Amino acid sequence: RETGERSASGQRLLIMNLRPTLRRDGSPTLSLQVTWQWWTDTSGVETLLQDGTEPPYWPGGASTWTAPKASCAEGFVFSSASPECVPCPAGTREVSQLCEACPLGTFSALPGAIACSSCQVGYANKTGSDACYACPLNTVRSAASAGINQTECLCVVGHYSRDGPGSACRPCVTGGECPGGDNPPHPLP
């Protein structure tokens, strides 16, 4: 018979006395009531049963019980190392109480994000980006492209590239016409 508070990974557990009880059929059983509370004020009560078999079991027949996870605000997850709710880092978003890296072409600049934003200009060529990279000089990315690679950055009108898509573009040569994109300069008619 023991009563008292216990700490387990950021939980406060209040262990209540074992109580002998009888089932409807008259067979003996013991119960142990465990009241749990996270530091975030999420709480509940579970009862451990013992009917003479080993080991004791929880309602539903399980021999072990894991308290529910703490409920954290959106953009935050529970850290058993702290133990407290911490924000998901920049470059991630919170999805179902887990921090998930932002997919290619998206980013999250600040900690605690619940969504990743698409790169409106520039690109994000790795998962977990906390910013979009700017396109090289005199280039722009089409809004219809995915924004996942520098090669999506093409020359603006009046410019051309010697080195292909994704590289800086030069002003059009004298006497030439440069339609932009990945097109070479054309002589004026």
Tab-separated table of C-alpha atoms in Angstrom:
chain	number	residue	atom	x	y	z
A	1	ARG	CA	0.000	0.000	0.000
A	2	GLU	CA	1.570	3.181	-1.158
A	3	THR	CA	0.346	6.657	-1.963
A	4	GLY	CA	2.305	9.560	-3.395
A	5	GLU	CA	3.376	11.616	-6.369
A	6	ARG	CA	5.754	10.228	-8.925
A	7	SER	CA	7.378	11.944	-11.898
A	8	ALA	CA	7.757	10.252	-15.270
A	9	SER	CA	8.873	12.210	-18.332
A	10	GLY	CA	7.149	15.415	-17.375
A	11	GLN	CA	4.071	13.807	-15.857
A	12	ARG	CA	2.834	14.053	-12.348
A	13	LEU	CA	1.448	10.702	-11.290
A	14	LEU	CA	-0.559	10.351	-8.112
A	15	ILE	CA	-0.503	6.728	-6.985
A	16	MET	CA	-3.519	5.828	-4.871
A	17	ASN	CA	-3.815	2.879	-2.464
A	18	LEU	CA	-4.506	-0.622	-3.686
A	19	ARG	CA	-8.078	-1.560	-2.860
A	20	PRO	CA	-9.388	-5.109	-2.679
A	21	THR	CA	-12.772	-5.414	-4.360
A	22	LEU	CA	-15.134	-8.189	-5.340
A	23	ARG	CA	-16.471	-8.765	-8.808
A	24	ARG	CA	-20.138	-9.465	-9.421
A	25	ASP	CA	-19.355	-13.179	-9.499
A	26	GLY	CA	-17.711	-12.904	-6.053
A	27	SER	CA	-14.117	-13.375	-7.246
A	28	PRO	CA	-11.516	-11.098	-5.616
A	29	THR	CA	-9.663	-8.378	-7.488
A	30	LEU	CA	-7.362	-5.530	-6.538
A	31	SER	CA	-7.449	-2.110	-8.131
A	32	LEU	CA	-4.897	0.662	-8.178
A	33	GLN	CA	-6.072	4.069	-9.242
A	34	VAL	CA	-3.517	6.234	-11.031
A	35	THR	CA	-4.323	9.896	-11.552
A	36	TRP	CA	-2.048	11.556	-14.094
A	37	GLN	CA	-1.483	15.151	-15.076
A	38	TRP	CA	0.884	16.784	-17.565
A	39	TRP	CA	2.417	20.110	-16.675
A	40	THR	CA	0.120	21.537	-19.378
A	41	ASP	CA	-2.934	20.645	-17.240
A	42	THR	CA	-4.088	17.730	-19.424
A	43	SER	CA	-5.168	15.036	-16.985
A	44	GLY	CA	-7.082	11.805	-16.515
A	45	VAL	CA	-7.619	8.775	-14.308
A	46	GLU	CA	-6.865	5.108	-15.059
A	47	THR	CA	-7.390	2.058	-12.862
A	48	LEU	CA	-5.111	-0.993	-12.751
A	49	LEU	CA	-6.832	-4.303	-11.967
A	50	GLN	CA	-5.374	-7.448	-10.374
A	51	ASP	CA	-7.408	-10.637	-10.300
A	52	GLY	CA	-4.824	-13.120	-9.070
A	53	THR	CA	-3.137	-13.558	-12.446
A	54	GLU	CA	0.246	-12.037	-13.158
A	55	PRO	CA	0.875	-9.319	-14.181
A	56	PRO	CA	-1.883	-6.894	-13.254
A	57	TYR	CA	-3.827	-5.505	-16.205
A	58	TRP	CA	-5.519	-2.293	-17.228
A	59	PRO	CA	-9.113	-2.164	-18.417
A	60	GLY	CA	-9.231	-3.641	-21.913
A	61	GLY	CA	-6.797	-6.415	-20.930
A	62	ALA	CA	-3.476	-4.651	-21.543
A	63	SER	CA	-0.637	-5.446	-19.124
A	64	THR	CA	0.982	-2.032	-19.602
A	65	TRP	CA	-0.384	1.486	-19.770
A	66	THR	CA	1.107	4.585	-21.323
A	67	ALA	CA	-0.397	7.876	-20.298
A	68	PRO	CA	-1.654	10.023	-23.176
A	69	LYS	CA	0.737	12.611	-24.553
A	70	ALA	CA	0.511	16.194	-23.413
A	71	SER	CA	-1.691	18.388	-25.505
A	72	CYS	CA	0.361	21.284	-26.866
A	73	ALA	CA	-0.769	24.393	-28.712
A	74	GLU	CA	-0.626	24.399	-32.525
A	75	GLY	CA	2.954	24.673	-33.774
A	76	PHE	CA	4.317	23.123	-30.548
A	77	VAL	CA	5.218	19.539	-29.604
A	78	PHE	CA	5.937	17.883	-26.264
A	79	SER	CA	9.622	17.405	-25.478
A	80	SER	CA	10.325	14.644	-22.976
A	81	ALA	CA	13.814	16.146	-22.532
A	82	SER	CA	12.448	19.492	-21.238
A	83	PRO	CA	9.673	18.298	-20.223
A	84	GLU	CA	7.417	20.924	-21.777
A	85	CYS	CA	5.834	21.984	-25.041
A	86	VAL	CA	8.410	23.479	-27.422
A	87	PRO	CA	7.909	25.159	-30.816
A	88	CYS	CA	8.725	23.256	-33.991
A	89	PRO	CA	11.933	24.771	-35.397
A	90	ALA	CA	12.047	26.993	-38.490
A	91	GLY	CA	11.968	24.848	-41.635
A	92	THR	CA	9.307	22.562	-40.138
A	93	ARG	CA	5.595	22.573	-39.363
A	94	GLU	CA	3.583	20.833	-36.645
A	95	VAL	CA	1.442	17.964	-37.923
A	96	SER	CA	-0.422	15.809	-35.373
A	97	GLN	CA	1.932	16.747	-32.512
A	98	LEU	CA	5.071	16.011	-34.607
A	99	CYS	CA	7.457	18.438	-36.318
A	100	GLU	CA	7.572	17.652	-40.044
A	101	ALA	CA	10.127	19.127	-42.485
A	102	CYS	CA	8.708	21.520	-45.070
A	103	PRO	CA	8.552	19.844	-48.501
A	104	LEU	CA	10.561	20.975	-51.523
A	105	GLY	CA	9.430	24.346	-52.849
A	106	THR	CA	8.121	25.474	-49.454
A	107	PHE	CA	9.561	27.021	-46.287
A	108	SER	CA	8.737	28.182	-42.753
A	109	ALA	CA	10.809	31.112	-41.555
A	110	LEU	CA	9.803	31.160	-37.888
A	111	PRO	CA	9.592	28.547	-35.123
A	112	GLY	CA	6.101	27.296	-34.235
A	113	ALA	CA	4.712	27.074	-37.777
A	114	ILE	CA	1.580	25.032	-38.495
A	115	ALA	CA	1.997	25.332	-42.280
A	116	CYS	CA	4.788	25.800	-44.798
A	117	SER	CA	4.545	28.587	-47.383
A	118	SER	CA	5.218	28.212	-51.100
A	119	CYS	CA	8.094	30.185	-52.558
A	120	GLN	CA	6.379	32.968	-54.504
A	121	VAL	CA	9.695	34.028	-56.009
A	122	GLY	CA	12.908	32.058	-55.903
A	123	TYR	CA	13.086	28.415	-54.893
A	124	ALA	CA	13.601	25.991	-51.986
A	125	ASN	CA	15.708	23.074	-53.226
A	126	LYS	CA	15.782	21.004	-50.041
A	127	THR	CA	13.268	19.764	-47.516
A	128	GLY	CA	13.233	21.666	-44.244
A	129	SER	CA	13.989	25.088	-45.787
A	130	ASP	CA	13.591	28.120	-43.556
A	131	ALA	CA	13.752	30.557	-46.518
A	132	CYS	CA	13.531	30.655	-50.289
A	133	TYR	CA	16.714	31.253	-52.265
A	134	ALA	CA	16.687	34.204	-54.666
A	135	CYS	CA	16.986	33.559	-58.380
A	136	PRO	CA	20.294	34.690	-59.946
A	137	LEU	CA	20.734	38.191	-61.391
A	138	ASN	CA	18.277	39.116	-64.194
A	139	THR	CA	16.271	35.901	-63.841
A	140	VAL	CA	12.807	35.098	-62.565
A	141	ARG	CA	10.910	31.917	-61.831
A	142	SER	CA	7.563	31.305	-63.483
A	143	ALA	CA	4.700	31.212	-60.972
A	144	ALA	CA	3.580	27.972	-62.661
A	145	SER	CA	6.842	26.184	-61.816
A	146	ALA	CA	7.301	24.201	-58.605
A	147	GLY	CA	10.037	26.375	-57.078
A	148	ILE	CA	12.248	23.427	-56.176
A	149	ASN	CA	15.371	24.082	-58.267
A	150	GLN	CA	17.533	26.994	-59.380
A	151	THR	CA	17.201	25.808	-63.004
A	152	GLU	CA	13.587	27.058	-62.890
A	153	CYS	CA	14.997	30.610	-62.828
A	154	LEU	CA	15.010	31.880	-66.422
A	155	CYS	CA	16.158	35.118	-68.057
A	156	VAL	CA	13.875	38.146	-68.011
A	157	VAL	CA	13.024	39.808	-71.346
A	158	GLY	CA	16.010	41.741	-72.724
A	159	HIS	CA	18.535	39.287	-71.254
A	160	TYR	CA	20.153	35.955	-72.148
A	161	SER	CA	22.336	33.343	-70.481
A	162	ARG	CA	25.571	31.867	-71.776
A	163	ASP	CA	25.491	29.145	-69.126
A	164	GLY	CA	21.905	27.875	-69.407
A	165	PRO	CA	18.866	27.901	-67.092
A	166	GLY	CA	19.497	28.801	-63.480
A	167	SER	CA	22.530	31.000	-64.133
A	168	ALA	CA	22.795	34.797	-64.130
A	169	CYS	CA	21.668	36.490	-67.338
A	170	ARG	CA	23.423	39.259	-69.287
A	171	PRO	CA	21.872	42.239	-71.041
A	172	CYS	CA	21.041	41.552	-74.680
A	173	VAL	CA	23.819	42.181	-77.193
A	174	THR	CA	23.700	45.331	-79.321
A	175	GLY	CA	21.717	44.647	-82.471
A	176	GLY	CA	20.068	41.608	-80.937
A	177	GLU	CA	16.678	40.718	-79.551
A	178	CYS	CA	16.393	38.706	-76.334
A	179	PRO	CA	12.929	37.274	-75.634
A	180	GLY	CA	14.038	35.950	-72.221
A	181	GLY	CA	13.506	32.465	-70.850
A	182	ASP	CA	16.203	30.046	-71.973
A	183	ASN	CA	16.254	31.488	-75.523
A	184	PRO	CA	19.504	32.718	-77.096
A	185	PRO	CA	19.717	36.239	-78.552
A	186	HIS	CA	18.355	36.670	-82.120
A	187	PRO	CA	19.506	39.277	-84.636
A	188	LEU	CA	17.071	42.146	-85.064
A	189	PRO	CA	15.150	41.999	-88.364
